[in-house]
């Protein structure tokens, strides 16, 4: 008394379970082998939901407005079999934000729910690209139109040319690597940087020169933050950018800088609020004098490799900066040690102080000097042994 399907008479034949993930059951975490990052994230969310449910169960005066997510649906509990499909879209969105750009495209082929979440514009406003193919994959999927913030790591001219072709309205642009040229920088500056607020170019080679940096000057009229750490860029290109945009934050490193070049730069830094300067052996206390005379509006100052300056030179700079609240001196080995007392008197308005010193300097001297700074709330010491 069995039907051809093998079911007993009177019983409903067994239904074939859909192989897709679009049904109510969904895919389990184990079934998503291509999304390893999702499994760890889901475990964290499961622990958080269980903890929230236990906390709610122990308190009886919980209002409706403060009910945790775990208590909204009775299906969430310690014995519940968690699946990817059981997560609400807002949590899936948080998980997808942790994926690489290429993976954000790939996960949309899993199911309809993931496809809907993957198309959220929030996922495509900011990208970190580590290879050229990742940006090409996103562009082919049609998700570069909403891109405003992009960080390019170890990419070539192909990625810069692709961004220039899309004519995006970038707000933040960060480029790290030595495979780019001045020509690709020119294309990108002319097409995508009219609304740029933050520009960072960090290269280790000599492919980028003054020509590649200067091309941003006529286009970036709204630039607020500039980071240049290039081996082959002089003060001339930096001066053009400072003269054309209201830059407030400058992070600068170039072996071509010296006392004379800093003197020319300082004339265009009158409105500068934050300066991060990587010093070299071509700089002396004359550099600090130029900065102190022209940049009295400093609020934050960080000098890397500051051992090229004397303690008196740094004191004069701080004294000429009445608004200075944050000071960081990297590899600072002042002599003589008695200058710490005068240093504390000059830096009485400092809120944060960071020093990298040698172990030969008695810490008690530093402690006594810093105790005179009534406004000081943060003191960081790096001691070289």
mmCIF file of C-alpha atoms in Angstrom:
data_model
loop_
_atom_site.group_PDB
_atom_site.id
_atom_site.type_symbol
_atom_site.label_atom_id
_atom_site.label_comp_id
_atom_site.label_asym_id
_atom_site.label_seq_id
_atom_site.Cartn_x
_atom_site.Cartn_y
_atom_site.Cartn_z
ATOM 1 C CA UNK A 1 0.000 0.000 0.000
ATOM 2 C CA UNK A 2 2.604 2.463 -0.981
ATOM 3 C CA UNK A 3 2.557 5.109 -3.639
ATOM 4 C CA UNK A 4 5.170 5.255 -6.413
ATOM 5 C CA UNK A 5 6.974 7.929 -4.417
ATOM 6 C CA UNK A 6 7.487 5.520 -1.507
ATOM 7 C CA UNK A 7 5.056 7.110 0.951
ATOM 8 C CA UNK A 8 2.527 5.162 3.013
ATOM 9 C CA UNK A 9 -1.103 5.451 1.923
ATOM 10 C CA UNK A 10 -2.851 8.267 3.756
ATOM 11 C CA UNK A 11 0.349 10.132 4.418
ATOM 12 C CA UNK A 12 1.578 13.142 2.549
ATOM 13 C CA UNK A 13 4.504 12.393 0.246
ATOM 14 C CA UNK A 14 7.752 13.850 1.486
ATOM 15 C CA UNK A 15 8.500 17.253 0.033
ATOM 16 C CA UNK A 16 11.761 17.955 -1.601
ATOM 17 C CA UNK A 17 13.692 20.584 0.280
ATOM 18 C CA UNK A 18 14.699 23.511 -1.828
ATOM 19 C CA UNK A 19 18.418 23.741 -2.449
ATOM 20 C CA UNK A 20 18.385 27.507 -2.610
ATOM 21 C CA UNK A 21 18.731 29.794 0.377
ATOM 22 C CA UNK A 22 15.765 31.983 -0.408
ATOM 23 C CA UNK A 23 13.293 29.978 1.720
ATOM 24 C CA UNK A 24 12.467 30.335 5.382
ATOM 25 C CA UNK A 25 15.079 27.848 6.566
ATOM 26 C CA UNK A 26 17.998 29.648 4.970
ATOM 27 C CA UNK A 27 21.596 28.588 4.857
ATOM 28 C CA UNK A 28 23.431 27.614 8.008
ATOM 29 C CA UNK A 29 26.760 29.153 8.830
ATOM 30 C CA UNK A 30 28.521 25.892 7.953
ATOM 31 C CA UNK A 31 27.074 26.051 4.452
ATOM 32 C CA UNK A 32 28.715 29.411 3.806
ATOM 33 C CA UNK A 33 32.257 28.177 3.411
ATOM 34 C CA UNK A 34 33.227 31.073 1.161
ATOM 35 C CA UNK A 35 32.426 33.623 3.841
ATOM 36 C CA UNK A 36 34.764 32.687 6.680
ATOM 37 C CA UNK A 37 34.549 36.127 8.232
ATOM 38 C CA UNK A 38 30.786 35.775 8.621
ATOM 39 C CA UNK A 39 31.038 32.734 10.877
ATOM 40 C CA UNK A 40 33.150 34.487 13.503
ATOM 41 C CA UNK A 41 30.902 37.533 13.375
ATOM 42 C CA UNK A 42 27.769 35.408 13.761
ATOM 43 C CA UNK A 43 29.182 33.683 16.841
ATOM 44 C CA UNK A 44 29.805 37.051 18.463
ATOM 45 C CA UNK A 45 26.282 38.159 17.667
ATOM 46 C CA UNK A 46 24.861 34.915 19.093
ATOM 47 C CA UNK A 47 26.671 35.424 22.391
ATOM 48 C CA UNK A 48 25.525 39.016 22.576
ATOM 49 C CA UNK A 49 21.903 38.077 21.914
ATOM 50 C CA UNK A 50 21.928 35.350 24.559
ATOM 51 C CA UNK A 51 23.491 37.672 27.111
ATOM 52 C CA UNK A 52 20.900 40.331 26.376
ATOM 53 C CA UNK A 53 18.073 37.831 26.802
ATOM 54 C CA UNK A 54 19.408 36.638 30.154
ATOM 55 C CA UNK A 55 19.805 40.210 31.321
ATOM 56 C CA UNK A 56 16.231 41.025 30.332
ATOM 57 C CA UNK A 57 14.884 37.917 32.040
ATOM 58 C CA UNK A 58 16.509 38.965 35.317
ATOM 59 C CA UNK A 59 15.032 42.484 35.367
ATOM 60 C CA UNK A 60 11.284 43.047 35.641
ATOM 61 C CA UNK A 61 11.195 46.836 35.241
ATOM 62 C CA UNK A 62 12.370 46.856 31.623
ATOM 63 C CA UNK A 63 10.367 49.220 29.442
ATOM 64 C CA UNK A 64 9.378 48.584 25.865
ATOM 65 C CA UNK A 65 11.823 51.165 24.565
ATOM 66 C CA UNK A 66 14.798 49.392 26.178
ATOM 67 C CA UNK A 67 13.987 45.817 25.167
ATOM 68 C CA UNK A 68 17.084 44.234 23.571
ATOM 69 C CA UNK A 69 16.974 42.723 20.132
ATOM 70 C CA UNK A 70 17.048 39.191 21.566
ATOM 71 C CA UNK A 71 13.620 39.635 23.171
ATOM 72 C CA UNK A 72 11.876 41.027 20.113
ATOM 73 C CA UNK A 73 11.526 37.627 18.481
ATOM 74 C CA UNK A 74 10.800 34.517 20.619
ATOM 75 C CA UNK A 75 12.792 32.378 18.158
ATOM 76 C CA UNK A 76 16.048 33.802 19.508
ATOM 77 C CA UNK A 77 17.285 31.847 22.506
ATOM 78 C CA UNK A 78 20.042 29.581 23.806
ATOM 79 C CA UNK A 79 18.560 26.526 22.060
ATOM 80 C CA UNK A 80 17.777 28.264 18.801
ATOM 81 C CA UNK A 81 19.560 26.989 15.688
ATOM 82 C CA UNK A 82 21.068 30.145 14.316
ATOM 83 C CA UNK A 83 21.293 30.578 10.578
ATOM 84 C CA UNK A 84 22.428 33.407 8.383
ATOM 85 C CA UNK A 85 18.826 33.917 7.317
ATOM 86 C CA UNK A 86 17.741 34.474 10.933
ATOM 87 C CA UNK A 87 19.848 37.634 11.175
ATOM 88 C CA UNK A 88 18.026 40.892 10.469
ATOM 89 C CA UNK A 89 19.238 42.953 7.500
ATOM 90 C CA UNK A 90 20.868 45.601 9.688
ATOM 91 C CA UNK A 91 23.148 42.999 11.280
ATOM 92 C CA UNK A 92 23.962 41.447 7.936
ATOM 93 C CA UNK A 93 24.945 44.902 6.749
ATOM 94 C CA UNK A 94 27.387 45.249 9.653
ATOM 95 C CA UNK A 95 28.905 41.882 8.757
ATOM 96 C CA UNK A 96 29.230 42.748 5.067
ATOM 97 C CA UNK A 97 31.071 45.946 5.964
ATOM 98 C CA UNK A 98 33.922 43.786 7.270
ATOM 99 C CA UNK A 99 34.389 42.082 3.904
ATOM 100 C CA UNK A 100 36.742 43.077 1.113
ATOM 101 C CA UNK A 101 35.156 44.918 -1.849
ATOM 102 C CA UNK A 102 35.310 41.852 -4.106
ATOM 103 C CA UNK A 103 33.649 39.679 -1.434
ATOM 104 C CA UNK A 104 30.826 42.197 -1.068
ATOM 105 C CA UNK A 105 30.028 41.534 -4.705
ATOM 106 C CA UNK A 106 30.379 37.750 -4.411
ATOM 107 C CA UNK A 107 28.029 37.293 -1.432
ATOM 108 C CA UNK A 108 25.152 38.726 -3.439
ATOM 109 C CA UNK A 109 24.981 35.473 -5.420
ATOM 110 C CA UNK A 110 24.092 33.441 -2.305
ATOM 111 C CA UNK A 111 20.407 34.353 -2.002
ATOM 112 C CA UNK A 112 17.897 37.108 -2.638
ATOM 113 C CA UNK A 113 18.144 38.458 0.902
ATOM 114 C CA UNK A 114 21.895 38.826 0.672
ATOM 115 C CA UNK A 115 21.508 40.450 -2.710
ATOM 116 C CA UNK A 116 19.152 43.079 -1.301
ATOM 117 C CA UNK A 117 21.501 43.812 1.603
ATOM 118 C CA UNK A 118 24.526 43.840 -0.697
ATOM 119 C CA UNK A 119 22.974 46.580 -2.810
ATOM 120 C CA UNK A 120 22.692 48.952 0.137
ATOM 121 C CA UNK A 121 24.515 52.206 -0.792
ATOM 122 C CA UNK A 122 26.172 52.255 2.643
ATOM 123 C CA UNK A 123 28.390 49.364 1.539
ATOM 124 C CA UNK A 124 29.750 51.315 -1.416
ATOM 125 C CA UNK A 125 30.450 54.780 -0.031
ATOM 126 C CA UNK A 126 33.871 53.833 1.345
ATOM 127 C CA UNK A 127 36.236 51.159 0.029
ATOM 128 C CA UNK A 128 39.692 49.839 0.875
ATOM 129 C CA UNK A 129 41.224 48.341 -2.246
ATOM 130 C CA UNK A 130 44.358 46.210 -2.031
ATOM 131 C CA UNK A 131 44.593 45.012 -5.637
ATOM 132 C CA UNK A 132 43.565 46.302 -9.041
ATOM 133 C CA UNK A 133 41.164 43.433 -9.738
ATOM 134 C CA UNK A 134 39.058 44.287 -6.669
ATOM 135 C CA UNK A 135 38.247 47.765 -7.939
ATOM 136 C CA UNK A 136 37.636 46.412 -11.454
ATOM 137 C CA UNK A 137 35.187 43.845 -10.052
ATOM 138 C CA UNK A 138 33.242 46.510 -8.159
ATOM 139 C CA UNK A 139 33.156 48.738 -11.224
ATOM 140 C CA UNK A 140 31.838 45.904 -13.404
ATOM 141 C CA UNK A 141 29.045 45.294 -10.880
ATOM 142 C CA UNK A 142 28.096 48.975 -11.098
ATOM 143 C CA UNK A 143 28.729 50.023 -7.496
ATOM 144 C CA UNK A 144 31.267 52.832 -7.947
ATOM 145 C CA UNK A 145 28.708 55.573 -8.548
ATOM 146 C CA UNK A 146 28.175 56.256 -4.810
ATOM 147 C CA UNK A 147 31.864 56.027 -3.863
ATOM 148 C CA UNK A 148 33.070 59.012 -1.772
ATOM 149 C CA UNK A 149 35.944 57.610 0.286
ATOM 150 C CA UNK A 150 38.602 55.355 -1.215
ATOM 151 C CA UNK A 151 41.906 53.979 0.060
ATOM 152 C CA UNK A 152 44.203 52.383 -2.518
ATOM 153 C CA UNK A 153 46.938 50.042 -1.299
ATOM 154 C CA UNK A 154 49.662 48.698 -3.608
ATOM 155 C CA UNK A 155 47.634 49.364 -6.741
ATOM 156 C CA UNK A 156 48.903 50.488 -10.136
ATOM 157 C CA UNK A 157 47.890 53.139 -12.629
ATOM 158 C CA UNK A 158 45.018 50.885 -13.749
ATOM 159 C CA UNK A 159 42.990 51.641 -10.604
ATOM 160 C CA UNK A 160 43.618 55.385 -10.823
ATOM 161 C CA UNK A 161 42.634 55.407 -14.488
ATOM 162 C CA UNK A 162 39.425 53.536 -13.671
ATOM 163 C CA UNK A 163 38.463 56.039 -10.973
ATOM 164 C CA UNK A 164 39.216 58.937 -13.296
ATOM 165 C CA UNK A 165 37.043 57.400 -15.996
ATOM 166 C CA UNK A 166 34.088 57.145 -13.600
ATOM 167 C CA UNK A 167 34.356 60.875 -12.746
ATOM 168 C CA UNK A 168 33.426 60.362 -9.110
ATOM 169 C CA UNK A 169 32.923 63.021 -6.437
ATOM 170 C CA UNK A 170 35.552 61.893 -3.962
ATOM 171 C CA UNK A 171 35.790 63.375 -0.485
ATOM 172 C CA UNK A 172 38.677 61.262 0.828
ATOM 173 C CA UNK A 173 41.501 59.871 -1.300
ATOM 174 C CA UNK A 174 44.357 57.806 0.138
ATOM 175 C CA UNK A 175 47.068 56.284 -2.054
ATOM 176 C CA UNK A 176 49.718 53.929 -0.656
ATOM 177 C CA UNK A 177 52.296 52.341 -2.947
ATOM 178 C CA UNK A 178 55.027 52.930 -5.492
ATOM 179 C CA UNK A 179 53.391 51.664 -8.716
ATOM 180 C CA UNK A 180 51.705 54.925 -9.685
ATOM 181 C CA UNK A 181 52.908 57.654 -12.011
ATOM 182 C CA UNK A 182 52.467 61.395 -12.421
ATOM 183 C CA UNK A 183 50.248 60.906 -15.478
ATOM 184 C CA UNK A 184 47.632 58.842 -13.641
ATOM 185 C CA UNK A 185 47.661 61.345 -10.785
ATOM 186 C CA UNK A 186 46.931 64.119 -13.276
ATOM 187 C CA UNK A 187 43.936 62.238 -14.708
ATOM 188 C CA UNK A 188 42.533 61.570 -11.250
ATOM 189 C CA UNK A 189 42.970 65.154 -10.069
ATOM 190 C CA UNK A 190 41.202 66.608 -13.114
ATOM 191 C CA UNK A 191 38.139 64.350 -12.913
ATOM 192 C CA UNK A 192 37.402 63.359 -9.295
ATOM 193 C CA UNK A 193 38.876 65.857 -6.821
ATOM 194 C CA UNK A 194 36.725 68.987 -6.995
ATOM 195 C CA UNK A 195 35.088 68.143 -3.628
ATOM 196 C CA UNK A 196 38.127 66.507 -2.035
ATOM 197 C CA UNK A 197 38.601 67.264 1.672
ATOM 198 C CA UNK A 198 41.361 64.804 2.572
ATOM 199 C CA UNK A 199 44.311 63.763 0.410
ATOM 200 C CA UNK A 200 46.994 61.256 1.442
ATOM 201 C CA UNK A 201 49.826 60.144 -0.827
ATOM 202 C CA UNK A 202 52.421 57.812 0.677
ATOM 203 C CA UNK A 203 55.005 56.324 -1.670
ATOM 204 C CA UNK A 204 58.366 54.626 -1.186
ATOM 205 C CA UNK A 205 59.730 54.988 -4.711
ATOM 206 C CA UNK A 206 60.544 58.001 -6.846
ATOM 207 C CA UNK A 207 57.843 57.594 -9.488
ATOM 208 C CA UNK A 208 55.764 60.448 -8.042
ATOM 209 C CA UNK A 209 57.398 63.852 -8.449
ATOM 210 C CA UNK A 210 56.387 67.487 -8.030
ATOM 211 C CA UNK A 211 54.390 67.277 -11.255
ATOM 212 C CA UNK A 212 52.134 64.557 -9.840
ATOM 213 C CA UNK A 213 51.474 66.512 -6.640
ATOM 214 C CA UNK A 214 51.116 69.982 -8.152
ATOM 215 C CA UNK A 215 48.268 68.862 -10.406
ATOM 216 C CA UNK A 216 45.972 68.671 -7.361
ATOM 217 C CA UNK A 217 46.395 72.390 -6.593
ATOM 218 C CA UNK A 218 43.975 73.838 -9.191
ATOM 219 C CA UNK A 219 41.361 71.121 -8.563
ATOM 220 C CA UNK A 220 41.377 70.731 -4.765
ATOM 221 C CA UNK A 221 40.094 74.088 -3.604
ATOM 222 C CA UNK A 222 38.280 72.582 -0.600
ATOM 223 C CA UNK A 223 41.166 70.510 0.761
ATOM 224 C CA UNK A 224 41.326 70.426 4.575
ATOM 225 C CA UNK A 225 43.797 67.653 5.383
ATOM 226 C CA UNK A 226 46.984 66.864 3.450
ATOM 227 C CA UNK A 227 49.382 63.962 4.014
ATOM 228 C CA UNK A 228 52.470 63.747 1.822
ATOM 229 C CA UNK A 229 55.171 61.194 2.515
ATOM 230 C CA UNK A 230 57.113 60.982 -0.708
ATOM 231 C CA UNK A 231 60.785 60.523 -1.481
ATOM 232 C CA UNK A 232 60.938 62.791 -4.511
ATOM 233 C CA UNK A 233 58.667 65.751 -3.701
ATOM 234 C CA UNK A 234 60.049 69.183 -2.862
ATOM 235 C CA UNK A 235 58.570 72.125 -1.008
ATOM 236 C CA UNK A 236 57.478 73.749 -4.300
ATOM 237 C CA UNK A 237 54.622 71.290 -4.844
ATOM 238 C CA UNK A 238 53.538 71.500 -1.213
ATOM 239 C CA UNK A 239 53.546 75.300 -1.386
ATOM 240 C CA UNK A 240 51.144 75.245 -4.340
ATOM 241 C CA UNK A 241 48.669 73.121 -2.391
ATOM 242 C CA UNK A 242 48.936 75.256 0.737
ATOM 243 C CA UNK A 243 48.401 78.420 -1.290
ATOM 244 C CA UNK A 244 45.342 77.107 -3.153
ATOM 245 C CA UNK A 245 43.336 75.431 -0.359
ATOM 246 C CA UNK A 246 42.431 76.172 3.293
ATOM 247 C CA UNK A 247 44.480 73.280 4.680
ATOM 248 C CA UNK A 248 44.234 72.886 8.455
ATOM 249 C CA UNK A 249 46.049 69.575 8.956
ATOM 250 C CA UNK A 250 49.448 68.914 7.358
ATOM 251 C CA UNK A 251 51.456 65.669 7.635
ATOM 252 C CA UNK A 252 54.711 66.091 5.730
ATOM 253 C CA UNK A 253 57.756 63.953 5.107
ATOM 254 C CA UNK A 254 60.356 64.483 2.401
ATOM 255 C CA UNK A 255 64.147 64.081 2.459
ATOM 256 C CA UNK A 256 64.343 67.157 0.216
ATOM 257 C CA UNK A 257 63.191 69.511 2.975
ATOM 258 C CA UNK A 258 65.644 71.799 4.760
ATOM 259 C CA UNK A 259 65.682 75.095 6.669
ATOM 260 C CA UNK A 260 65.221 77.174 3.522
ATOM 261 C CA UNK A 261 62.321 75.137 2.151
ATOM 262 C CA UNK A 262 60.516 75.175 5.498
ATOM 263 C CA UNK A 263 60.896 78.942 5.575
ATOM 264 C CA UNK A 264 59.022 79.199 2.263
ATOM 265 C CA UNK A 265 56.377 76.719 3.423
ATOM 266 C CA UNK A 266 55.749 78.488 6.715
ATOM 267 C CA UNK A 267 54.556 81.610 4.896
ATOM 268 C CA UNK A 268 51.500 79.671 3.732
ATOM 269 C CA UNK A 269 50.811 77.946 7.067
ATOM 270 C CA UNK A 270 49.339 80.869 8.972
ATOM 271 C CA UNK A 271 45.983 79.084 9.393
ATOM 272 C CA UNK A 272 47.459 75.654 10.058
ATOM 273 C CA UNK A 273 46.075 73.921 13.183
ATOM 274 C CA UNK A 274 47.826 70.555 13.127
ATOM 275 C CA UNK A 275 51.345 69.814 11.900
ATOM 276 C CA UNK A 276 53.104 66.453 11.722
ATOM 277 C CA UNK A 277 56.656 67.000 10.433
ATOM 278 C CA UNK A 278 59.245 64.303 9.821
ATOM 279 C CA UNK A 279 62.586 66.030 10.371
ATOM 280 C CA UNK A 280 65.986 65.222 8.896
ATOM 281 C CA UNK A 281 69.607 66.190 9.339
ATOM 282 C CA UNK A 282 69.160 69.185 7.010
ATOM 283 C CA UNK A 283 66.923 70.898 9.577
ATOM 284 C CA UNK A 284 68.113 72.935 12.535
ATOM 285 C CA UNK A 285 66.591 75.309 15.065
ATOM 286 C CA UNK A 286 66.127 77.742 12.179
ATOM 287 C CA UNK A 287 63.252 75.546 10.989
ATOM 288 C CA UNK A 288 61.545 75.892 14.357
ATOM 289 C CA UNK A 289 62.011 79.659 14.335
ATOM 290 C CA UNK A 290 60.247 79.979 10.976
ATOM 291 C CA UNK A 291 57.390 77.772 12.117
ATOM 292 C CA UNK A 292 56.993 79.669 15.381
ATOM 293 C CA UNK A 293 56.864 83.069 13.717
ATOM 294 C CA UNK A 294 54.336 82.153 11.031
ATOM 295 C CA UNK A 295 52.266 79.393 12.641
ATOM 296 C CA UNK A 296 51.082 80.817 15.944
ATOM 297 C CA UNK A 297 47.699 79.091 15.528
ATOM 298 C CA UNK A 298 49.093 75.590 16.154
ATOM 299 C CA UNK A 299 46.906 73.351 18.321
ATOM 300 C CA UNK A 300 48.659 70.068 17.709
ATOM 301 C CA UNK A 301 52.341 69.597 16.856
ATOM 302 C CA UNK A 302 54.239 66.368 16.255
ATOM 303 C CA UNK A 303 57.928 66.351 15.384
ATOM 304 C CA UNK A 304 59.394 63.027 14.280
ATOM 305 C CA UNK A 305 63.144 62.538 14.659
ATOM 306 C CA UNK A 306 63.262 65.723 16.708
ATOM 307 C CA UNK A 307 66.744 64.979 18.049
ATOM 308 C CA UNK A 308 68.080 67.294 15.331
ATOM 309 C CA UNK A 309 66.758 70.229 17.357
ATOM 310 C CA UNK A 310 67.969 71.584 20.664
ATOM 311 C CA UNK A 311 65.792 71.897 23.732
ATOM 312 C CA UNK A 312 65.991 75.694 23.539
ATOM 313 C CA UNK A 313 64.729 75.650 19.959
ATOM 314 C CA UNK A 314 61.700 73.571 20.876
ATOM 315 C CA UNK A 315 60.994 75.826 23.855
ATOM 316 C CA UNK A 316 60.943 78.900 21.641
ATOM 317 C CA UNK A 317 58.542 77.204 19.237
ATOM 318 C CA UNK A 318 56.153 76.252 22.030
ATOM 319 C CA UNK A 319 56.395 79.711 23.529
ATOM 320 C CA UNK A 320 55.354 81.269 20.205
ATOM 321 C CA UNK A 321 52.327 78.936 19.990
ATOM 322 C CA UNK A 322 49.917 80.031 22.754
ATOM 323 C CA UNK A 323 47.089 77.815 21.446
ATOM 324 C CA UNK A 324 49.167 74.635 21.479
ATOM 325 C CA UNK A 325 47.449 71.863 23.477
ATOM 326 C CA UNK A 326 49.034 68.669 22.079
ATOM 327 C CA UNK A 327 52.773 68.150 21.683
ATOM 328 C CA UNK A 328 54.585 64.995 20.595
ATOM 329 C CA UNK A 329 58.370 64.745 20.284
ATOM 330 C CA UNK A 330 59.670 61.579 18.658
ATOM 331 C CA UNK A 331 63.274 60.548 19.414
ATOM 332 C CA UNK A 332 63.818 63.643 21.521
ATOM 333 C CA UNK A 333 67.078 63.556 23.496
ATOM 334 C CA UNK A 334 67.407 66.964 25.148
ATOM 335 C CA UNK A 335 70.611 68.184 26.787
ATOM 336 C CA UNK A 336 70.946 69.515 29.443
ATOM 337 C CA UNK A 337 68.256 67.899 31.568
ATOM 338 C CA UNK A 338 67.570 71.081 33.551
ATOM 339 C CA UNK A 339 65.622 72.407 30.566
ATOM 340 C CA UNK A 340 62.688 70.255 31.657
ATOM 341 C CA UNK A 341 61.843 72.755 34.383
ATOM 342 C CA UNK A 342 61.734 75.630 31.919
ATOM 343 C CA UNK A 343 59.913 73.360 29.496
ATOM 344 C CA UNK A 344 57.130 72.832 32.039
ATOM 345 C CA UNK A 345 56.758 76.568 32.641
ATOM 346 C CA UNK A 346 56.395 77.255 28.917
ATOM 347 C CA UNK A 347 54.013 74.322 28.329
ATOM 348 C CA UNK A 348 51.591 75.148 31.128
ATOM 349 C CA UNK A 349 48.622 75.112 28.717
ATOM 350 C CA UNK A 350 49.355 71.662 27.301
ATOM 351 C CA UNK A 351 46.673 69.001 27.605
ATOM 352 C CA UNK A 352 48.642 66.120 26.070
ATOM 353 C CA UNK A 353 52.392 65.490 25.988
ATOM 354 C CA UNK A 354 54.226 62.573 24.381
ATOM 355 C CA UNK A 355 58.012 62.105 24.652
ATOM 356 C CA UNK A 356 60.436 59.493 23.370
ATOM 357 C CA UNK A 357 63.553 59.708 25.522
ATOM 358 C CA UNK A 358 66.662 57.756 26.487
ATOM 359 C CA UNK A 359 66.808 55.762 29.692
ATOM 360 C CA UNK A 360 69.700 57.923 30.940
ATOM 361 C CA UNK A 361 67.262 60.751 31.695
ATOM 362 C CA UNK A 362 65.948 60.426 35.292
ATOM 363 C CA UNK A 363 62.188 59.985 35.172
ATOM 364 C CA UNK A 364 61.856 61.865 38.461
ATOM 365 C CA UNK A 365 63.026 65.043 36.740
ATOM 366 C CA UNK A 366 60.340 64.637 34.088
ATOM 367 C CA UNK A 367 57.687 63.889 36.692
ATOM 368 C CA UNK A 368 58.551 66.982 38.730
ATOM 369 C CA UNK A 369 58.545 69.164 35.636
ATOM 370 C CA UNK A 370 55.222 67.841 34.336
ATOM 371 C CA UNK A 371 53.600 68.334 37.731
ATOM 372 C CA UNK A 372 53.851 72.068 37.087
ATOM 373 C CA UNK A 373 51.591 71.751 34.046
ATOM 374 C CA UNK A 374 48.211 72.273 35.671
ATOM 375 C CA UNK A 375 46.240 71.557 32.492
ATOM 376 C CA UNK A 376 48.142 68.381 31.557
ATOM 377 C CA UNK A 377 45.824 65.352 31.453
ATOM 378 C CA UNK A 378 47.819 62.872 29.331
ATOM 379 C CA UNK A 379 51.529 62.090 29.589
ATOM 380 C CA UNK A 380 53.066 59.388 27.376
ATOM 381 C CA UNK A 381 56.717 58.350 27.721
ATOM 382 C CA UNK A 382 58.619 56.004 25.420
ATOM 383 C CA UNK A 383 61.963 55.136 26.980
ATOM 384 C CA UNK A 384 64.796 53.746 24.807
ATOM 385 C CA UNK A 385 67.021 51.299 26.646
#
